[in-house]
Coordinates of C-alpha atoms in Angstrom, one line a residue:
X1 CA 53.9 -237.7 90.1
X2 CA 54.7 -235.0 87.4
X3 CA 53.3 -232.0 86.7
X4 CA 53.8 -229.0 84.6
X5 CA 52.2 -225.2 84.7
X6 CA 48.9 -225.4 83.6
X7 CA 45.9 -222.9 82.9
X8 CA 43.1 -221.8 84.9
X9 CA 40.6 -224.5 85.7
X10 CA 37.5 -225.1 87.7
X11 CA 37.0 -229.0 86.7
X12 CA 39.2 -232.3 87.4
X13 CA 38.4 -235.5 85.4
X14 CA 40.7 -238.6 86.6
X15 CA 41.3 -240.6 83.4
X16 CA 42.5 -244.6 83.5
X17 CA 44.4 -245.2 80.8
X18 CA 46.4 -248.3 79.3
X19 CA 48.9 -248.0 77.4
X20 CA 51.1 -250.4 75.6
X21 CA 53.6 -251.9 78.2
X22 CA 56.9 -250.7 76.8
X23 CA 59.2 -247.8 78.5
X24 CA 59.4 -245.4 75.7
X25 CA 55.3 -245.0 75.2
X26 CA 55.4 -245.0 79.1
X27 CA 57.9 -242.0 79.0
X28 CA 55.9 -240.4 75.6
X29 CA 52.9 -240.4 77.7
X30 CA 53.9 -239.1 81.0
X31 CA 55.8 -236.6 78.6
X32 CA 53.2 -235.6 76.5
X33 CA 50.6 -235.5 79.2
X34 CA 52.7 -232.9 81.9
X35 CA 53.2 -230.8 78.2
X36 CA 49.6 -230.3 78.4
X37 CA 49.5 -228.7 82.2
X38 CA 47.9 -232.0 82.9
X39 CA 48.8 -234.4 86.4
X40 CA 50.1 -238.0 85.9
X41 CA 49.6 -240.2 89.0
X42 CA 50.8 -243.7 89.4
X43 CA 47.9 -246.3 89.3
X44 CA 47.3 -248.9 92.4
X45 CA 47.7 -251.8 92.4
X46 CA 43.7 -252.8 92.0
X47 CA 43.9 -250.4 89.3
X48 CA 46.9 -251.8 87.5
X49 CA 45.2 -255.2 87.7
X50 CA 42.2 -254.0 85.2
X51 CA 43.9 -253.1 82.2
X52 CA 44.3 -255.6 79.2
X53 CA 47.7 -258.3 78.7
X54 CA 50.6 -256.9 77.7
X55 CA 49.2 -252.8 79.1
X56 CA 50.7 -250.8 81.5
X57 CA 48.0 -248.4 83.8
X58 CA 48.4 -244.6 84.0
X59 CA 46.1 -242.2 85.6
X60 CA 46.1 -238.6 84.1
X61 CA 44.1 -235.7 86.0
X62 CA 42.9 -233.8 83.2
X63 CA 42.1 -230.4 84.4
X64 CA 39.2 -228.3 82.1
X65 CA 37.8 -224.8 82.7
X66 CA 34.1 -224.9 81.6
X67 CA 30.6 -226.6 82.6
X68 CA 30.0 -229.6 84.5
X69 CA 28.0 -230.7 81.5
X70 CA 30.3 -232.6 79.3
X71 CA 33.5 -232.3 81.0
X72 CA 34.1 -236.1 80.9
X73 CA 33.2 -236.2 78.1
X74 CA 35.5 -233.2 76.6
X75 CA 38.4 -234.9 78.7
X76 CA 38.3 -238.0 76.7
X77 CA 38.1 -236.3 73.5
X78 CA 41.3 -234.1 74.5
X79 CA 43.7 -237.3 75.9
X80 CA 42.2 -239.5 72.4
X81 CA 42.9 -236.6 70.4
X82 CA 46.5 -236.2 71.9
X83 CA 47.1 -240.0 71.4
X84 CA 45.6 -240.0 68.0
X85 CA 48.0 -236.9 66.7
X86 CA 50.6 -238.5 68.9
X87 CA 50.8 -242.1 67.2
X88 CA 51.0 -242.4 70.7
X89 CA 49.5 -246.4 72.0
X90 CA 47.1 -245.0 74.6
X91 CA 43.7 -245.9 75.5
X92 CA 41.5 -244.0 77.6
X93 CA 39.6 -247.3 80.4
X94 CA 37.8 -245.4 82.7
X95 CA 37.0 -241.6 83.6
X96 CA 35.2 -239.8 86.9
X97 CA 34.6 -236.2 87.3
X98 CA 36.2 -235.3 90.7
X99 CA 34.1 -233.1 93.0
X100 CA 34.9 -232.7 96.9
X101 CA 33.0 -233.5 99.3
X102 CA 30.3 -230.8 100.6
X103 CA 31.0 -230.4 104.7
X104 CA 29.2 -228.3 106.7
X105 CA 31.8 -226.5 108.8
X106 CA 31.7 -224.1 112.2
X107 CA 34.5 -220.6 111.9
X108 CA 35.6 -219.8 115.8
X109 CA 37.1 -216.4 115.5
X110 CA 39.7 -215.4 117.8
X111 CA 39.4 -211.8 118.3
X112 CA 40.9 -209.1 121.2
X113 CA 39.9 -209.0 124.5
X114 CA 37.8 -206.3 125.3
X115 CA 40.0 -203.3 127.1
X116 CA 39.8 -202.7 130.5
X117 CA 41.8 -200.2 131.2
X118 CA 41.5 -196.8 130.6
X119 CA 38.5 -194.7 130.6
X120 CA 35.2 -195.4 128.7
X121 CA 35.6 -193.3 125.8
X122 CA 39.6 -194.4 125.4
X123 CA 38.4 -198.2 125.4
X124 CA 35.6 -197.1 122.7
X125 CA 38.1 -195.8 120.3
X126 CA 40.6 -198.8 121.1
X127 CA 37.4 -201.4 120.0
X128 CA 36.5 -199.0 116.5
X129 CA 40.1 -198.8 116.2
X130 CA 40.9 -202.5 116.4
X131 CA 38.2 -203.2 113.7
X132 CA 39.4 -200.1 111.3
X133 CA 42.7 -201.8 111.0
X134 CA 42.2 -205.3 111.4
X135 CA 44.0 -206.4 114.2
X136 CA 40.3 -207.5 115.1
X137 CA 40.5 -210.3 113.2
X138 CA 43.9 -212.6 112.9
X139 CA 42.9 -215.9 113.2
X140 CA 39.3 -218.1 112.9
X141 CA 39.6 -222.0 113.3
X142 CA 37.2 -223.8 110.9
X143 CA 35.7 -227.1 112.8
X144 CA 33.4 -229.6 110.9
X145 CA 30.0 -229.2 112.8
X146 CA 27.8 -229.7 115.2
X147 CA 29.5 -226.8 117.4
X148 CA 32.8 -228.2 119.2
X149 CA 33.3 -224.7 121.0
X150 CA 35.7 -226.5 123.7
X151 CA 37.5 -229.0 121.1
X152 CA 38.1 -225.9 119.2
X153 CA 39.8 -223.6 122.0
X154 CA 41.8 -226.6 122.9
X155 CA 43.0 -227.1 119.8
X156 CA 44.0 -223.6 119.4
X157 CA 45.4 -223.3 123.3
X158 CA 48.1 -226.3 121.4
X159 CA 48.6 -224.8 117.7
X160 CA 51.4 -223.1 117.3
X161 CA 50.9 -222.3 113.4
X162 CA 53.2 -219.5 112.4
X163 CA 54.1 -219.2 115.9
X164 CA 51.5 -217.6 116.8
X165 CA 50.2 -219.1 120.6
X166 CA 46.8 -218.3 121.8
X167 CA 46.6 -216.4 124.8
X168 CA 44.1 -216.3 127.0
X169 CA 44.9 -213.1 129.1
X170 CA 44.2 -211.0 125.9
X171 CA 41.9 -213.2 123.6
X172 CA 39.1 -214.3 123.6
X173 CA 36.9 -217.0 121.4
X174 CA 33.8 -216.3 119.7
X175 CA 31.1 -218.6 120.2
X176 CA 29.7 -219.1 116.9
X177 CA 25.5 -217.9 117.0
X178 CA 22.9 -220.2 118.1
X179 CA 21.7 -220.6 114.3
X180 CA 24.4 -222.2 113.0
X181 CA 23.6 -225.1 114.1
X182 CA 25.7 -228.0 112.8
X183 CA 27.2 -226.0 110.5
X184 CA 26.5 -223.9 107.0
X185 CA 27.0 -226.0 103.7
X186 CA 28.2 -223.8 101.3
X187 CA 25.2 -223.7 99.2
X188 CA 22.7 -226.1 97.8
X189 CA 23.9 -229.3 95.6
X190 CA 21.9 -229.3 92.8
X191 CA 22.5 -233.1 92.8
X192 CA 20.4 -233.9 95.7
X193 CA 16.6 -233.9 94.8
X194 CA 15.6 -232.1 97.9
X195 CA 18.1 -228.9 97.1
X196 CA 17.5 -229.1 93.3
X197 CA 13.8 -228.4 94.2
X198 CA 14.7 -225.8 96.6
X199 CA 16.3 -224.3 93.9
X200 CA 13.7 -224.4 91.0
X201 CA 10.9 -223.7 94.2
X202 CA 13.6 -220.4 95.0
X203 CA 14.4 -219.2 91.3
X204 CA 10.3 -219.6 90.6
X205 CA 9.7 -217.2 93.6
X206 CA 12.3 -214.5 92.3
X207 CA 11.4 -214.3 89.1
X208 CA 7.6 -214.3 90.3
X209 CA 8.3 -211.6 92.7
X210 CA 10.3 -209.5 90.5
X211 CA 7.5 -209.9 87.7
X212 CA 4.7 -209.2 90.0
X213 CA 6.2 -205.9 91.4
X214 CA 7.2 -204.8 87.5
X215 CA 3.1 -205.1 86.9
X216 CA 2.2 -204.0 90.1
X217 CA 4.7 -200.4 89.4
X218 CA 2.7 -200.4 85.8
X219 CA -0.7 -200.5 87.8
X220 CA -0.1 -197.6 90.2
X221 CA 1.3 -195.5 87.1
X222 CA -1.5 -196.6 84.6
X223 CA -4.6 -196.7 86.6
X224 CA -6.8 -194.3 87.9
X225 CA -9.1 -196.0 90.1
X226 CA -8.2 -195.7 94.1
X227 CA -8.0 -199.2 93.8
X228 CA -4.5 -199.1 92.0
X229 CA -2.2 -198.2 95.5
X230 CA -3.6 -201.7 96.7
X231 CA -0.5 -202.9 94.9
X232 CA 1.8 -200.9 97.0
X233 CA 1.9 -203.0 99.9
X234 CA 1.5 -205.9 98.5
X235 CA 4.8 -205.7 96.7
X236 CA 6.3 -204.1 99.7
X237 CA 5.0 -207.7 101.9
X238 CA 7.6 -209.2 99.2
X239 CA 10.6 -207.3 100.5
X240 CA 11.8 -209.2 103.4
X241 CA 10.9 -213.0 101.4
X242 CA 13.3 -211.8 98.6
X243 CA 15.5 -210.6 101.3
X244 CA 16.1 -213.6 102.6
X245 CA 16.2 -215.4 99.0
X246 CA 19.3 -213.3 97.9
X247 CA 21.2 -212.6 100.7
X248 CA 23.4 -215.2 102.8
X249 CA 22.2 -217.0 105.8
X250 CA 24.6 -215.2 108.1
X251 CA 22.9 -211.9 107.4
X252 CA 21.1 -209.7 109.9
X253 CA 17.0 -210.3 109.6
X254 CA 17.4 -205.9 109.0
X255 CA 20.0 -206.6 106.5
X256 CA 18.0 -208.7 104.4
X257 CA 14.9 -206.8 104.8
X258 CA 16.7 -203.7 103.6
X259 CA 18.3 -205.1 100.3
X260 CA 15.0 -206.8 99.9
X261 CA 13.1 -203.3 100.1
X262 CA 15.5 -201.6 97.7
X263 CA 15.0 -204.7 95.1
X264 CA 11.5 -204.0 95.4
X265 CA 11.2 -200.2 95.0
X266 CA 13.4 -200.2 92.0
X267 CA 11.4 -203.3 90.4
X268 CA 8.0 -200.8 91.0
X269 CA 10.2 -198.0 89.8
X270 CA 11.0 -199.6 86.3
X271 CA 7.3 -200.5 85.8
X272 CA 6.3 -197.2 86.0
X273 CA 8.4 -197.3 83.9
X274 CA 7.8 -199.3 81.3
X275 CA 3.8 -198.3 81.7
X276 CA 4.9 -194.5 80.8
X277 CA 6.4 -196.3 77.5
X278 CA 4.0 -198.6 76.5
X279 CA 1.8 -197.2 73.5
X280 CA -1.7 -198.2 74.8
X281 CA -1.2 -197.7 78.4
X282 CA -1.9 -200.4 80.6
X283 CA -2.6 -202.9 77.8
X284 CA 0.6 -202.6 76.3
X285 CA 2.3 -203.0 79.2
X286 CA 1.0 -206.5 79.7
X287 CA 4.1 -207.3 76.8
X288 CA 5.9 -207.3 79.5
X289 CA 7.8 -210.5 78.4
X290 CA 9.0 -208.7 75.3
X291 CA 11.4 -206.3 77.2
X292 CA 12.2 -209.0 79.9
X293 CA 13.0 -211.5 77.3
X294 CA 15.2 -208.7 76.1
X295 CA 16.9 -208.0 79.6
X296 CA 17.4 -211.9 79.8
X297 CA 18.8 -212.2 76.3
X298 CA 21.6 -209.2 77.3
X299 CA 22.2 -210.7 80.3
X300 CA 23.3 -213.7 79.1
X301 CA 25.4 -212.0 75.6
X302 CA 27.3 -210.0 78.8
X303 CA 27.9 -213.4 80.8
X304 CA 29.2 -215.1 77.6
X305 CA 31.5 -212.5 76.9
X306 CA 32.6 -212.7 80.3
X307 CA 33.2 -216.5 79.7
X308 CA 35.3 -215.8 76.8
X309 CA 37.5 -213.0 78.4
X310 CA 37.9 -214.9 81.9
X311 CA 41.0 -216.6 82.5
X312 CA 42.2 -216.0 78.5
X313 CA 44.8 -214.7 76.6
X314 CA 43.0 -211.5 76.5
X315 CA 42.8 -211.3 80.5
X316 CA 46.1 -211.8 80.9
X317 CA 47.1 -208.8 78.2
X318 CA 44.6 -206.8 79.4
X319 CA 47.4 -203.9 80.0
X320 CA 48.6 -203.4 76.8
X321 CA 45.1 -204.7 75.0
X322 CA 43.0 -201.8 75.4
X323 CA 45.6 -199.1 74.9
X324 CA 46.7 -201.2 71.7
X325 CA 42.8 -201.3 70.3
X326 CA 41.6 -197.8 71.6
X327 CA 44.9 -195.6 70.0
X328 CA 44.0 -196.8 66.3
X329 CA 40.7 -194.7 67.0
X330 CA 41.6 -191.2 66.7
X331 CA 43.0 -191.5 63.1
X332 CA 40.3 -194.9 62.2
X333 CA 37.0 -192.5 63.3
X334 CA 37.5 -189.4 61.1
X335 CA 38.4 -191.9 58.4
X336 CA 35.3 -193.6 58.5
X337 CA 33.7 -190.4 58.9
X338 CA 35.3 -188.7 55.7
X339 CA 33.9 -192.0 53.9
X340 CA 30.4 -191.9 55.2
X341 CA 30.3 -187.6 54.0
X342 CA 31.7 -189.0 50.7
X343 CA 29.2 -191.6 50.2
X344 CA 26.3 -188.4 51.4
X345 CA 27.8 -185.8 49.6
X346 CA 29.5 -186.6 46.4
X347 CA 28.1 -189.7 45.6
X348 CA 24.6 -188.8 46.5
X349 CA 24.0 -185.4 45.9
X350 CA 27.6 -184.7 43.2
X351 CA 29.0 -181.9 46.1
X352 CA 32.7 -182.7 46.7
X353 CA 33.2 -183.3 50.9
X354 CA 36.2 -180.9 50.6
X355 CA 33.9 -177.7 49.2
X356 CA 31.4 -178.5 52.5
X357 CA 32.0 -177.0 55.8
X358 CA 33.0 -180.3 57.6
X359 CA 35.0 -180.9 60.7
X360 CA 37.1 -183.5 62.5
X361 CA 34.7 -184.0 64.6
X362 CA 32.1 -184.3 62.5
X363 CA 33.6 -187.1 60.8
X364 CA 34.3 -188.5 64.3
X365 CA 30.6 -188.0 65.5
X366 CA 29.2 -189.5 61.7
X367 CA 31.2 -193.3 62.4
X368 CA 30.4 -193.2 66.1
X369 CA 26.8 -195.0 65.7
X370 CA 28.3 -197.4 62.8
X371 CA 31.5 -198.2 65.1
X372 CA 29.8 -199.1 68.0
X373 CA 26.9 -200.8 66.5
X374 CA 29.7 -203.0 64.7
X375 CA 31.8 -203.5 68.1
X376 CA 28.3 -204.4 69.6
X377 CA 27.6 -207.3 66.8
X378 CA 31.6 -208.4 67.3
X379 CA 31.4 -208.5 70.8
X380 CA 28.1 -210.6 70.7
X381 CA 30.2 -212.9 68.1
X382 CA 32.9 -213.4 70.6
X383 CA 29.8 -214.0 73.6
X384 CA 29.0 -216.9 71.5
X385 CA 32.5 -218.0 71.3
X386 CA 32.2 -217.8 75.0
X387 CA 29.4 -220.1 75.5
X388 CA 30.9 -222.5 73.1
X389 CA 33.9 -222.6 75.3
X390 CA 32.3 -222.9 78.7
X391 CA 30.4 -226.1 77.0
X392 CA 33.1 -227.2 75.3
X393 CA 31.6 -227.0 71.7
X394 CA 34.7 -226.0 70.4
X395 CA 38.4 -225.2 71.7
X396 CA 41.8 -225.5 71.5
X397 CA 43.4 -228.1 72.8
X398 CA 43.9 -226.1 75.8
X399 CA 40.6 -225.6 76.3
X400 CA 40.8 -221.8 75.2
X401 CA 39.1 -220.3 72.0
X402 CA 39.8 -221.4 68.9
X403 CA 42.7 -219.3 66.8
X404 CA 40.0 -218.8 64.2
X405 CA 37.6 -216.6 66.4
X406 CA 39.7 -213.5 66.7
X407 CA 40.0 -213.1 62.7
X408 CA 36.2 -213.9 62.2
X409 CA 35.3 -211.1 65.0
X410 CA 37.8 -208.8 63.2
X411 CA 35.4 -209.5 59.7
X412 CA 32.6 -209.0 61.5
X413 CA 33.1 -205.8 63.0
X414 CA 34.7 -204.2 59.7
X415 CA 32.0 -206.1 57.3
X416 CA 29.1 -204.5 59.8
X417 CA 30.9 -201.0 60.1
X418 CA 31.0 -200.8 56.6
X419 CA 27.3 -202.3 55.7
X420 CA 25.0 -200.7 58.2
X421 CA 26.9 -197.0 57.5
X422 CA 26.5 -197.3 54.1
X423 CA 22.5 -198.7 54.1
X424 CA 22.7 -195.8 56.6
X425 CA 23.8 -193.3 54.4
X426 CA 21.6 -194.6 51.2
X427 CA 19.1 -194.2 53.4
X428 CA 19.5 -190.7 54.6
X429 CA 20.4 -189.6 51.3
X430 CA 16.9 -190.9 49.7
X431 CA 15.3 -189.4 52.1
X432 CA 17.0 -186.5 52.1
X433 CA 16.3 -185.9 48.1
X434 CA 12.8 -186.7 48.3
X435 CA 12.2 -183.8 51.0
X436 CA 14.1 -181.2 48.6
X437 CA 12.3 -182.6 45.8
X438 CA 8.6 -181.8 47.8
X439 CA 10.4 -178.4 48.8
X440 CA 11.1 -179.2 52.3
X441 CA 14.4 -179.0 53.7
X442 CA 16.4 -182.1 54.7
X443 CA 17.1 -183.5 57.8
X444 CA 20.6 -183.2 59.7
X445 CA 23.1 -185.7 58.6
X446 CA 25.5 -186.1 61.7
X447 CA 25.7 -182.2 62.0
X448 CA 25.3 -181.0 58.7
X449 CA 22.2 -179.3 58.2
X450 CA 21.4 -178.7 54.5
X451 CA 19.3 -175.2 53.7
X452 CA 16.8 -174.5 50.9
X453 CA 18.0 -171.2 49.3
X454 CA 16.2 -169.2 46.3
X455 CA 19.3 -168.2 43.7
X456 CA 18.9 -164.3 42.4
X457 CA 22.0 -163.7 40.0
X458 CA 23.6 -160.2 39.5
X459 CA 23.4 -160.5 36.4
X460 CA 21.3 -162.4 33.5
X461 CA 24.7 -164.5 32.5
X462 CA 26.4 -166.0 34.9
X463 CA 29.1 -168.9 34.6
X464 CA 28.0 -171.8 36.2
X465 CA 29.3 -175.0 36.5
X466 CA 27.0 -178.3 35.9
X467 CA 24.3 -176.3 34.2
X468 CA 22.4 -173.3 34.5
X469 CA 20.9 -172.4 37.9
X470 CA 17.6 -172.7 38.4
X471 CA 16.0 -169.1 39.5
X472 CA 12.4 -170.2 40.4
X473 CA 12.6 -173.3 42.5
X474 CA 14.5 -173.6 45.7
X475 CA 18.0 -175.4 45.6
X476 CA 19.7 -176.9 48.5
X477 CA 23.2 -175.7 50.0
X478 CA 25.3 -177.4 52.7
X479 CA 27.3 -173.7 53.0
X480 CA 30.8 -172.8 51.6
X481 CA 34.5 -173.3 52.2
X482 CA 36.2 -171.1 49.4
X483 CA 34.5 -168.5 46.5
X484 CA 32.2 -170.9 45.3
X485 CA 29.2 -172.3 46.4
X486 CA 27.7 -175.8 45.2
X487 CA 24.0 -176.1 45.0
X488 CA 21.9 -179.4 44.1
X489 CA 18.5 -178.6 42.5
X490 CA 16.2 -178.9 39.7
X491 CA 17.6 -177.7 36.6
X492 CA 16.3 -178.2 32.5
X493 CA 18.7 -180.5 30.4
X494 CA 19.3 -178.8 26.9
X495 CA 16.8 -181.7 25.6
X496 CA 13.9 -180.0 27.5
X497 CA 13.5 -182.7 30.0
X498 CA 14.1 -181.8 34.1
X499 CA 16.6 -183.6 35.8
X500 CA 18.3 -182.9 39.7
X501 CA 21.8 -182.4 39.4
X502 CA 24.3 -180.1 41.3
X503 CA 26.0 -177.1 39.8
X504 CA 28.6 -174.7 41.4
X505 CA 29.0 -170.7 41.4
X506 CA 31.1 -167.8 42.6
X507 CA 29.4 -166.3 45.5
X508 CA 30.2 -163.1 44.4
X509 CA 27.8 -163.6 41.5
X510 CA 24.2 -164.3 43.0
X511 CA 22.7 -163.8 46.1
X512 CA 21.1 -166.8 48.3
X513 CA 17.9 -166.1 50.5
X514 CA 16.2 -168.5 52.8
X515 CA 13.4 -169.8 50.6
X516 CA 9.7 -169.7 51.9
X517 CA 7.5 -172.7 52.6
X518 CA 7.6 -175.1 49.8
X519 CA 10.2 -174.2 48.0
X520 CA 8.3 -171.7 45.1
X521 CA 11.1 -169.0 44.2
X522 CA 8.7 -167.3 41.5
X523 CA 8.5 -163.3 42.1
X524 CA 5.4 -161.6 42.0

């Protein structure tokens, strides 16, 4: 048997191949095959005898990191595709996905000997002691079931496995509980008919319970009838049923009864929830499905992206990863930021970003939203590329994502960033005109709060640059950095007709007052 290093994997297909009975394509084979991580086992002889004249068998253990679904399936592609780019004569017989046996097995823990000497309290804090530091636990001998507990301290009265020899004087065995029974399979095989339908029957009762105690929180918080509290112990009946449904067998009846309360109370909690949200009370909370439909859809972008990320290139550089993507930030953000106040400022209203009273962090606050929203849609592109991968849609020939997917997330995050802050910004600046226009002052743009001012020069000439400044209308001002101010407003055009333009002065030549409600500068 050869073998190489190969990736992480949770799936084994056994493949039965022939190949062309020569020594070199038997050496290319077993050559190419440990290059891909996988195993190459020598055939039997009832094995052997199946192939076609003039073939020699060769079983390769191709190992895969994904779904059940399509893993044979995925293996034959791989070993065709290698003998195809290969030129290599190798044909793929006969293929099994390998899955172990499921054995219901009994633990025997071997554990201290309770104290006997010594006072009360002293033995006390030599048993809290013993469990704090583990010396509680050293060794536990797994058995097949039904309970063997006399097979099982006879075989470790004779095991002598890393010298350790069981005494006795100062262990003792525990006897495994009463419920285990002939043992606990480690959970149900969704092959068997009778487990799959425990399954659906269990996942049916979750999901029921969980949606009956959302509605039943919504109820108490949007009713007003006596009636409504009815729900209360109803949902708190479910607590030890889901108990039992999500915790392990081994569990405490308490245990399970407490994590099953919990579950409950915060499933009531976020109904009230959801009924203090919902526009028409009660009634709209009956869309329930909407926002669980949401939860569900989140739920399974995070478990994609966890798909992608496991046992991957970028788990394995995690270390130098995220100081690598998260350093670019501090100078990428006020960047971004600076673009976003030139698109506001000087493309929308003609006010240069540097004459505006702007900070760092301004800039860094203004591509926050944009940046993240654009990680979010990059990181829900590369959740995809996760569940492509754990179905084996596409991949590498390692079974990894393809080399295209990290340049088409890098697109998508720039190509969002820059799209949705720019609609952004179009968006707020239209707005933003049409209020000055109706003599209302603007909203805040990230921070900067534009100001409807009434102009009152010194004098009846004054120079002004971009027109002359309009005296009985309100204009807006973002403030001042220097000796000049720049104002946006409605000015005449030497042709007679009105236009809204932007226009700078020396401060020292007007005066600026708030202006009154709608805008009318007009003295008395």
């Amino acid at each position: 048997m050869e073998s190489s290093i190969a990736q992480p994997f949770n799936r084994r297909v056994l493949l039965l191949t022939e190949v062309i009975d020569d020594p070199v394509e038997m050496a290319a084979a077993k050559d190419l095959a440990a290059a891909e991580g996988w195993i190459v086992h020598e055939p039997t002889e009832d094995e052997a005898a199946r192939v076609e004249p003039r073939r020699r068998a060769l079983k390769i253990e191709v190992r895969l990191r994904g779904a059940r679904h399509g893993a044979v399936k995925e293996a034959v592609r791989r070993v065709e595709r290698l003998a195809e780019r290969a030129r290599l004569g190798l044909w793929v017989r006969d293929s099994v996905l390998l899955t172990p046996p499921r054995e219901s097995r009994i633990p025997y823990w071997v554990r201290l000997a309770q104290p006997t000497e010594g006072t009360r309290t002293a033995q006390r804090v030599l048993r809290v002691a013993r469990r704090l530091d583990g010396s509680h636990d050293q060794r536990v001998l797994s058995l097949p079931g039904p309970q063997r507990f006399d097979v099982a301290v006879d075989e470790l009265s004779a095991s002598r496995l890393g010298g350790h020899v069981f005494d006795p004087a100062v262990e003792v065995v525990r006897r495994p509980p009463a419920s285990a029974g002939d043992g606990t399979v480690p959970s149900l095989d969704p092959s068997h008919p009778n487990d799959f339908l425990k399954l659906c029957l269990q996942t049916a009762l979750f999901l029921g319970s969980m949606l009956g105690c959302l509605l039943g929180g919504g109820a108490i918080y949007s009713l007003e009838s006596p009636w409504r509290w009815s729900a209360l112990p109803l949902a708190l009946a479910l607590a030890v049923p889901l108990g039992i449904l999500a915790m392990p067998a081994a569990w405490p009846w308490c245990g399970k009864a407490a994590v099953g309360l919990g579950f409950v109370l915060f499933m009531l909690y976020m109904g009230c929830c959801l009924a203090a949200t919902a526009p028409d009370g009660f009634g709209g909370f009956l869309y329930l499905p909407l926002p669980l439909l949401g939860g569900v859809l989140v739920a399974a972008a995070f478990y994609g992206l966890w798909l992608a990320l496991r046992a991957s290139w970028f788990s394995r550089n995690l270390s130098w990863i995220i100081p690598a993507l998260l350093a670019p930030l501090y100078f990428v953000l006020p960047w971004f930021g600076k673009l976003l106040y030139t698109f506001y400022l000087t493309i929308g209203f003609d006010i240069p970003v540097d004459a505006v009273p702007v900070t760092t962090y301004s800039f860094m606050y203004a591509a926050l939203k944009p940046v993240g929203l654009a990680a979010a849609f990059a990181l829900l592109f590369l959740s995809v590329a996760g569940w492509a991968r754990h179905f084996y849609w596409v991949g590498s020939a390692a079974g990894g994502i393809p080399a295209l997917t990290l340049p088409a997330v890098a697109v998508v995050y720039v190509a969002t960033a820059l799209s949705y802050g720019i609609l952004t910004v179009g968006s707020t600046w239209s707005e933003a005109a049409d209020a000055v226009q109706k003599g209302r002052a603007p909203a805040s743009f990230y921070g900067l709060k534009g100001k409807l001012m009434c102009v009152r020069p010194h004098e009846k000439d004054i120079a002004a640059y971009g027109g002359p400044v309009p005296t009985d209308q309100a204009v807006l001002t973002f403030g001042s950095t220097g000796d000049r101010v720049w104002l946006w407003g409605h000015q005449a055009s030497g042709s007679g007709e009105a236009r809204w333009a932007s226009m700078s002065v020396r401060l020292e030549d007007v005066i600026l007052t708030p202006a009154p409600s709608g805008g009318n500068c007009k003295r008395p």
